[in-house]
PDB file of C-alpha atoms and ligand atoms in Angstrom:
ATOM      1  CA  MET A 891     -39.561  -3.494  26.245  1.00  0.00           C
ATOM      2  CA  ALA A 892     -40.925  -3.677  29.756  1.00  0.00           C
ATOM      3  CA  GLY A 893     -41.899  -1.164  31.829  1.00  0.00           C
ATOM      4  CA  VAL A 894     -42.696   1.473  28.411  1.00  0.00           C
ATOM      5  CA  ALA A 895     -46.514   2.608  28.365  1.00  0.00           C
ATOM      6  CA  TRP A 896     -45.630   3.962  24.758  1.00  0.00           C
ATOM      7  CA  HIS A 897     -42.359   4.774  23.118  1.00  0.00           C
ATOM      8  CA  TYR A 898     -44.151   7.692  20.998  1.00  0.00           C
ATOM      9  CA  VAL A 899     -46.741   9.909  20.747  1.00  0.00           C
ATOM     10  CA  LEU A 900     -48.588  10.879  17.533  1.00  0.00           C
ATOM     11  CA  LYS A 901     -51.071  13.350  16.713  1.00  0.00           C
ATOM     12  CA  PHE A 902     -53.028  11.918  13.780  1.00  0.00           C
ATOM     13  CA  ILE A 903     -55.900  14.021  11.966  1.00  0.00           C
ATOM     14  CA  ILE A 904     -58.775  12.647  10.253  1.00  0.00           C
ATOM     15  CA  THR A 905     -59.549  15.160   6.902  1.00  0.00           C
ATOM     16  CA  GLY A 906     -62.196  14.125   3.552  1.00  0.00           C
ATOM     17  CA  ASP A 907     -65.727  15.153   3.358  1.00  0.00           C
ATOM     18  CA  ALA A 908     -69.035  14.493   5.725  1.00  0.00           C
ATOM     19  CA  ALA A 909     -70.333  11.097   5.578  1.00  0.00           C
ATOM     20  CA  VAL A 910     -67.383   9.679   3.549  1.00  0.00           C
ATOM     21  CA  GLY A 911     -67.279   7.668   7.064  1.00  0.00           C
ATOM     22  CA  LYS A 912     -64.034   9.777   9.372  1.00  0.00           C
ATOM     23  CA  SER A 913     -65.479   8.583  11.932  1.00  0.00           C
ATOM     24  CA  SER A 914     -66.390   5.829  11.977  1.00  0.00           C
ATOM     25  CA  LEU A 915     -62.945   4.179  10.969  1.00  0.00           C
ATOM     26  CA  LEU A 916     -61.795   6.264  14.644  1.00  0.00           C
ATOM     27  CA  ILE A 917     -64.993   4.611  16.207  1.00  0.00           C
ATOM     28  CA  ARG A 918     -63.984   1.410  14.627  1.00  0.00           C
ATOM     29  CA  LEU A 919     -59.962   1.162  16.057  1.00  0.00           C
ATOM     30  CA  THR A 920     -60.181   2.649  19.009  1.00  0.00           C
ATOM     31  CA  ASP A 921     -63.229   0.632  19.767  1.00  0.00           C
ATOM     32  CA  GLN A 922     -63.763  -1.926  17.456  1.00  0.00           C
ATOM     33  CA  ARG A 923     -67.440  -0.963  16.516  1.00  0.00           C
ATOM     34  CA  PHE A 924     -69.646  -0.037  13.989  1.00  0.00           C
ATOM     35  CA  LEU A 925     -72.581   2.137  14.241  1.00  0.00           C
ATOM     36  CA  ALA A 926     -74.758   2.126  11.255  1.00  0.00           C
ATOM     37  CA  ASN A 927     -76.618   5.626  12.248  1.00  0.00           C
ATOM     38  CA  PRO A 928     -74.190   7.902  13.917  1.00  0.00           C
ATOM     39  CA  ASP A 929     -75.648  10.797  15.030  1.00  0.00           C
ATOM     40  CA  PRO A 930     -73.485  13.564  13.182  1.00  0.00           C
ATOM     41  CA  THR A 931     -74.366  15.679  15.868  1.00  0.00           C
ATOM     42  CA  LEU A 932     -72.178  14.527  18.365  1.00  0.00           C
ATOM     43  CA  GLY A 933     -69.645  13.490  16.502  1.00  0.00           C
ATOM     44  CA  VAL A 934     -66.376  12.009  17.609  1.00  0.00           C
ATOM     45  CA  GLU A 935     -63.662  14.109  18.448  1.00  0.00           C
ATOM     46  CA  PHE A 936     -60.603  12.291  19.999  1.00  0.00           C
ATOM     47  CA  GLY A 937     -60.060   8.304  19.993  1.00  0.00           C
ATOM     48  CA  SER A 938     -56.181   7.114  21.484  1.00  0.00           C
ATOM     49  CA  LYS A 939     -55.377   3.872  20.827  1.00  0.00           C
ATOM     50  CA  LEU A 940     -51.680   2.222  21.158  1.00  0.00           C
ATOM     51  CA  ILE A 941     -50.097   0.063  18.376  1.00  0.00           C
ATOM     52  CA  THR A 942     -46.792  -1.993  17.744  1.00  0.00           C
ATOM     53  CA  ILE A 943     -45.474  -1.629  15.286  1.00  0.00           C
ATOM     54  CA  PRO A 944     -43.005  -5.185  16.026  1.00  0.00           C
ATOM     55  CA  GLU A 945     -40.456  -4.622  13.492  1.00  0.00           C
ATOM     56  CA  GLU A 946     -39.033  -1.146  15.257  1.00  0.00           C
ATOM     57  CA  ASN A 947     -38.967  -3.226  18.314  1.00  0.00           C
ATOM     58  CA  LYS A 948     -42.198   0.201  19.413  1.00  0.00           C
ATOM     59  CA  VAL A 949     -45.242   0.988  20.965  1.00  0.00           C
ATOM     60  CA  VAL A 950     -46.354   3.632  19.890  1.00  0.00           C
ATOM     61  CA  LYS A 951     -49.544   5.700  20.948  1.00  0.00           C
ATOM     62  CA  LEU A 952     -51.918   7.227  18.424  1.00  0.00           C
ATOM     63  CA  GLN A 953     -54.647  10.123  19.182  1.00  0.00           C
ATOM     64  CA  CYS A 954     -56.746  10.641  16.633  1.00  0.00           C
ATOM     65  CA  TRP A 955     -58.183  13.836  15.931  1.00  0.00           C
ATOM     66  CA  ASP A 956     -61.926  13.592  13.349  1.00  0.00           C
ATOM     67  CA  THR A 957     -63.189  16.885  11.660  1.00  0.00           C
ATOM     68  CA  ALA A 958     -66.243  16.065  14.362  1.00  0.00           C
ATOM     69  CA  GLY A 959     -68.794  17.756  11.506  1.00  0.00           C
ATOM     70  CA  THR A 960     -66.513  20.951  11.180  1.00  0.00           C
ATOM     71  CA  GLU A 961     -66.089  19.909   7.866  1.00  0.00           C
ATOM     72  CA  SER A 962     -69.308  21.400   5.885  1.00  0.00           C
ATOM     73  CA  PHE A 963     -68.213  24.406   7.546  1.00  0.00           C
ATOM     74  CA  ARG A 964     -65.166  24.372   6.146  1.00  0.00           C
ATOM     75  CA  SER A 965     -64.211  26.035   9.351  1.00  0.00           C
ATOM     76  CA  ILE A 966     -61.425  23.794  10.582  1.00  0.00           C
ATOM     77  CA  THR A 967     -59.304  26.052  12.493  1.00  0.00           C
ATOM     78  CA  ARG A 968     -54.669  25.760  12.044  1.00  0.00           C
ATOM     79  CA  SER A 969     -54.703  24.648  16.175  1.00  0.00           C
ATOM     80  CA  TYR A 970     -56.234  21.242  14.229  1.00  0.00           C
ATOM     81  CA  TYR A 971     -54.102  20.692  11.927  1.00  0.00           C
ATOM     82  CA  ARG A 972     -51.302  21.993  14.589  1.00  0.00           C
ATOM     83  CA  GLY A 973     -48.199  19.353  15.892  1.00  0.00           C
ATOM     84  CA  ALA A 974     -49.960  16.236  13.627  1.00  0.00           C
ATOM     85  CA  ALA A 975     -47.503  13.420  12.399  1.00  0.00           C
ATOM     86  CA  GLY A 976     -50.463  11.705  10.186  1.00  0.00           C
ATOM     87  CA  CYS A 977     -52.980  12.619   8.540  1.00  0.00           C
ATOM     88  CA  LEU A 978     -56.116  10.176   7.252  1.00  0.00           C
ATOM     89  CA  LEU A 979     -57.415  11.820   4.012  1.00  0.00           C
ATOM     90  CA  VAL A 980     -60.907   9.668   3.893  1.00  0.00           C
ATOM     91  CA  TYR A 981     -62.808   9.436   0.086  1.00  0.00           C
ATOM     92  CA  ASP A 982     -65.538   6.848   0.048  1.00  0.00           C
ATOM     93  CA  VAL A 983     -64.963   4.793  -3.178  1.00  0.00           C
ATOM     94  CA  THR A 984     -68.742   5.119  -3.684  1.00  0.00           C
ATOM     95  CA  SER A 985     -68.720   9.012  -4.068  1.00  0.00           C
ATOM     96  CA  ARG A 986     -66.840  10.537  -7.058  1.00  0.00           C
ATOM     97  CA  GLN A 987     -67.323  13.589  -5.818  1.00  0.00           C
ATOM     98  CA  SER A 988     -65.656  13.048  -2.150  1.00  0.00           C
ATOM     99  CA  PHE A 989     -62.627  11.490  -5.230  1.00  0.00           C
ATOM    100  CA  VAL A 990     -62.565  14.871  -6.842  1.00  0.00           C
ATOM    101  CA  ASN A 991     -63.462  17.229  -3.779  1.00  0.00           C
ATOM    102  CA  ALA A 992     -59.919  15.428  -1.552  1.00  0.00           C
ATOM    103  CA  ARG A 993     -57.896  17.684  -3.959  1.00  0.00           C
ATOM    104  CA  SER A 994     -58.988  20.613  -1.945  1.00  0.00           C
ATOM    105  CA  TRP A 995     -58.705  18.669   1.454  1.00  0.00           C
ATOM    106  CA  LEU A 996     -55.452  18.405   0.662  1.00  0.00           C
ATOM    107  CA  ALA A 997     -54.544  21.867  -0.313  1.00  0.00           C
ATOM    108  CA  ASP A 998     -55.959  22.291   2.497  1.00  0.00           C
ATOM    109  CA  VAL A 999     -53.017  20.212   5.214  1.00  0.00           C
ATOM    110  CA  ARG A1000     -50.626  21.550   2.793  1.00  0.00           C
ATOM    111  CA  GLU A1001     -51.529  24.588   4.026  1.00  0.00           C
ATOM    112  CA  HIS A1002     -52.334  24.336   7.655  1.00  0.00           C
ATOM    113  CA  ALA A1003     -49.960  21.707   8.320  1.00  0.00           C
ATOM    114  CA  ASP A1004     -46.350  20.286   8.753  1.00  0.00           C
ATOM    115  CA  PRO A1005     -44.656  20.096   5.261  1.00  0.00           C
ATOM    116  CA  HIS A1006     -42.909  16.645   6.425  1.00  0.00           C
ATOM    117  CA  LEU A1007     -47.183  15.035   7.629  1.00  0.00           C
ATOM    118  CA  THR A1008     -47.367  11.799   6.425  1.00  0.00           C
ATOM    119  CA  CYS A1009     -50.806  11.679   4.774  1.00  0.00           C
ATOM    120  CA  ILE A1010     -52.084   8.285   4.168  1.00  0.00           C
ATOM    121  CA  LEU A1011     -55.329   7.999   0.555  1.00  0.00           C
ATOM    122  CA  VAL A1012     -58.149   6.351   1.982  1.00  0.00           C
ATOM    123  CA  GLY A1013     -60.599   5.045   0.163  1.00  0.00           C
ATOM    124  CA  ASN A1014     -63.741   3.601   2.654  1.00  0.00           C
ATOM    125  CA  LYS A1015     -66.861   1.861   1.757  1.00  0.00           C
ATOM    126  CA  ILE A1016     -64.959  -1.403   0.196  1.00  0.00           C
ATOM    127  CA  ASP A1017     -67.632  -3.573   1.627  1.00  0.00           C
ATOM    128  CA  LEU A1018     -70.662  -1.820  -0.661  1.00  0.00           C
ATOM    129  CA  CYS A1019     -68.924  -2.182  -4.382  1.00  0.00           C
ATOM    130  CA  THR A1020     -69.864  -4.774  -6.235  1.00  0.00           C
ATOM    131  CA  ASP A1021     -66.801  -6.094  -7.422  1.00  0.00           C
ATOM    132  CA  ASP A1022     -65.060  -6.646  -3.443  1.00  0.00           C
ATOM    133  CA  ALA A1023     -65.826 -10.842  -3.453  1.00  0.00           C
ATOM    134  CA  SER A1024     -64.507 -10.700  -0.301  1.00  0.00           C
ATOM    135  CA  SER A1025     -67.560  -9.405   1.225  1.00  0.00           C
ATOM    136  CA  THR A1026     -70.064 -10.767   3.685  1.00  0.00           C
ATOM    137  CA  SER A1027     -72.435  -7.021   3.788  1.00  0.00           C
ATOM    138  CA  SER A1028     -75.743  -7.689   3.001  1.00  0.00           C
ATOM    139  CA  ALA A1029     -76.144  -4.412   2.689  1.00  0.00           C
ATOM    140  CA  PRO A1030     -77.448  -2.942  -0.897  1.00  0.00           C
ATOM    141  CA  LYS A1031     -74.625  -2.523  -3.363  1.00  0.00           C
ATOM    142  CA  ARG A1032     -74.070   0.505  -4.526  1.00  0.00           C
ATOM    143  CA  LYS A1033     -71.603   0.920  -7.673  1.00  0.00           C
ATOM    144  CA  ARG A1034     -67.849   1.695  -7.100  1.00  0.00           C
ATOM    145  CA  GLU A1035     -67.756   5.338  -8.326  1.00  0.00           C
ATOM    146  CA  VAL A1036     -63.230   5.094  -8.220  1.00  0.00           C
ATOM    147  CA  THR A1037     -61.397   2.514  -9.471  1.00  0.00           C
ATOM    148  CA  THR A1038     -58.726   1.597  -7.422  1.00  0.00           C
ATOM    149  CA  GLU A1039     -56.068   2.041 -10.259  1.00  0.00           C
ATOM    150  CA  GLU A1040     -57.137   5.745 -10.378  1.00  0.00           C
ATOM    151  CA  ALA A1041     -56.592   6.952  -6.939  1.00  0.00           C
ATOM    152  CA  GLU A1042     -53.639   4.822  -6.524  1.00  0.00           C
ATOM    153  CA  LEU A1043     -51.698   6.704  -9.420  1.00  0.00           C
ATOM    154  CA  TRP A1044     -53.630  10.014  -8.014  1.00  0.00           C
ATOM    155  CA  ALA A1045     -51.698   8.765  -4.306  1.00  0.00           C
ATOM    156  CA  LYS A1046     -48.777   8.910  -6.511  1.00  0.00           C
ATOM    157  CA  GLU A1047     -48.261  11.636  -8.077  1.00  0.00           C
ATOM    158  CA  GLU A1048     -49.192  13.409  -4.663  1.00  0.00           C
ATOM    159  CA  GLY A1049     -46.730  11.569  -2.593  1.00  0.00           C
ATOM    160  CA  LEU A1050     -49.337   9.784  -0.637  1.00  0.00           C
ATOM    161  CA  LEU A1051     -49.478   6.197   0.910  1.00  0.00           C
ATOM    162  CA  PHE A1052     -52.617   4.468   0.132  1.00  0.00           C
ATOM    163  CA  VAL A1053     -55.106   2.567   0.782  1.00  0.00           C
ATOM    164  CA  GLU A1054     -59.026   0.762   0.469  1.00  0.00           C
ATOM    165  CA  ALA A1055     -60.280   0.135   3.792  1.00  0.00           C
ATOM    166  CA  SER A1056     -63.611  -0.368   5.673  1.00  0.00           C
ATOM    167  CA  ALA A1057     -64.878   1.008   8.804  1.00  0.00           C
ATOM    168  CA  LYS A1058     -67.911  -1.945   8.848  1.00  0.00           C
ATOM    169  CA  SER A1059     -65.888  -4.903   8.370  1.00  0.00           C
ATOM    170  CA  GLY A1060     -62.748  -3.549   9.647  1.00  0.00           C
ATOM    171  CA  ALA A1061     -60.940  -4.146   6.484  1.00  0.00           C
ATOM    172  CA  ASN A1062     -57.710  -2.578   6.865  1.00  0.00           C
ATOM    173  CA  VAL A1063     -58.795   0.098   9.449  1.00  0.00           C
ATOM    174  CA  GLU A1064     -55.893  -0.450  11.462  1.00  0.00           C
ATOM    175  CA  ALA A1065     -53.009  -1.278   8.528  1.00  0.00           C
ATOM    176  CA  ALA A1066     -54.286   2.201   7.254  1.00  0.00           C
ATOM    177  CA  PHE A1067     -52.782   3.743  10.591  1.00  0.00           C
ATOM    178  CA  GLU A1068     -49.749   1.135  11.181  1.00  0.00           C
ATOM    179  CA  GLN A1069     -48.853   2.035   7.329  1.00  0.00           C
ATOM    180  CA  ALA A1070     -48.456   6.223   8.811  1.00  0.00           C
ATOM    181  CA  THR A1071     -47.459   4.951  11.412  1.00  0.00           C
ATOM    182  CA  ARG A1072     -44.231   2.858   9.868  1.00  0.00           C
ATOM    183  CA  ASP A1073     -43.248   5.998   8.219  1.00  0.00           C
ATOM    184  CA  ILE A1074     -43.176   8.315  10.503  1.00  0.00           C
ATOM    185  CA  LEU A1075     -40.652   6.243  12.120  1.00  0.00           C
ATOM    186  CA  GLU A1076     -38.587   5.779   9.406  1.00  0.00           C
ATOM    187  CA  LYS A1077     -38.685   9.102   8.822  1.00  0.00           C
ATOM    188  CA  VAL A1078     -38.208  10.387  12.971  1.00  0.00           C
ATOM    189  CA  ARG A1079     -34.857   7.364  12.405  1.00  0.00           C
ATOM    190  CA  ARG A1080     -34.528   9.600   9.556  1.00  0.00           C
ATOM    191  CA  GLY A1081     -33.556  12.521  11.149  1.00  0.00           C
ATOM    192  CA  VAL A1082     -36.521  14.198   8.377  1.00  0.00           C
TER     193      VAL A1082
HETATM  194  P1  GDP B1477     -67.920  10.967   8.174  1.00  0.00           P
HETATM  195  O1  GDP B1477     -68.996  12.655   8.374  1.00  0.00           O
HETATM  196  O2  GDP B1477     -67.180  11.632   7.754  1.00  0.00           O
HETATM  197  O3  GDP B1477     -67.822  11.424  10.186  1.00  0.00           O
HETATM  198  O4  GDP B1477     -68.722  10.345   8.261  1.00  0.00           O
HETATM  199  P2  GDP B1477     -69.739   9.167   9.232  1.00  0.00           P
HETATM  200  O5  GDP B1477     -68.450   8.051   9.955  1.00  0.00           O
HETATM  201  O6  GDP B1477     -70.362   9.517  10.566  1.00  0.00           O
HETATM  202  O7  GDP B1477     -69.784   8.063   8.446  1.00  0.00           O
HETATM  203  C1  GDP B1477     -71.225   8.062   7.575  1.00  0.00           C
HETATM  204  C2  GDP B1477     -72.266   7.426   7.343  1.00  0.00           C
HETATM  205  O8  GDP B1477     -72.161   6.646   6.141  1.00  0.00           O
HETATM  206  C3  GDP B1477     -73.188   6.581   8.178  1.00  0.00           C
HETATM  207  O9  GDP B1477     -74.273   5.999   8.268  1.00  0.00           O
HETATM  208  C4  GDP B1477     -72.199   5.427   8.608  1.00  0.00           C
HETATM  209  O10 GDP B1477     -72.794   3.974   9.262  1.00  0.00           O
HETATM  210  C5  GDP B1477     -71.703   4.934   7.416  1.00  0.00           C
HETATM  211  N1  GDP B1477     -70.574   4.296   7.056  1.00  0.00           N
HETATM  212  C6  GDP B1477     -69.272   4.279   7.124  1.00  0.00           C
HETATM  213  N2  GDP B1477     -68.098   4.014   7.558  1.00  0.00           N
HETATM  214  C7  GDP B1477     -68.663   2.743   6.065  1.00  0.00           C
HETATM  215  C8  GDP B1477     -68.058   1.392   5.892  1.00  0.00           C
HETATM  216  O11 GDP B1477     -67.354   1.791   5.926  1.00  0.00           O
HETATM  217  N3  GDP B1477     -69.326   1.162   4.891  1.00  0.00           N
HETATM  218  C9  GDP B1477     -70.222   1.389   4.846  1.00  0.00           C
HETATM  219  N4  GDP B1477     -71.491   0.698   4.295  1.00  0.00           N
HETATM  220  N5  GDP B1477     -70.757   2.289   6.277  1.00  0.00           N
HETATM  221  C10 GDP B1477     -70.561   2.905   6.552  1.00  0.00           C
END
């Protein structure tokens, strides 16, 4: 791989309800930080990150776009979806409503994005769950409102990849992007 900065540039979009943690996932990916009180008016719009997929011997530059607050107006335009190879469809595992609403976000993606786009369903904020034994978070625990099993089942029905993550602890954040990237590279290899 000597001399190669990257082999592919892939556009990712991050979608889902307001406050599920989209900006936080992006900041965690690109900056390895977590902000407890990010300013919603200063929503992160864009971040890029190099990741290596060792088994493919490839370096991939991810260009990730966040909705930056526009989700509350449902004003996301076609240009946002254009050229996207991957999508993180995010809900909050402690908010049933955000999981229910993920259906309409997916419908939006299906309507506007490339049909071959790889979409990964991301259940964020697992650090808040009382059932997350690995959590060392000092934040007050909230009740999980979406089980892993039902989300996994829905993801399977819809042909989505699935992972649970925490922008706060960093758990599975890079892994979510990596899993989607592997799937995209696999499609490239198959000529899809
Ligand atoms: P967005 O509107 O979807 O971009 O959500 P933000 O990234 O602005 O996050 C909304 C709120 O949830 C903020 O107060 C974040 O600090 C918090 N948050 C985001 N991700 C996590 C997480 O993984 N765990 C916890 N405990 N809080 C989170």
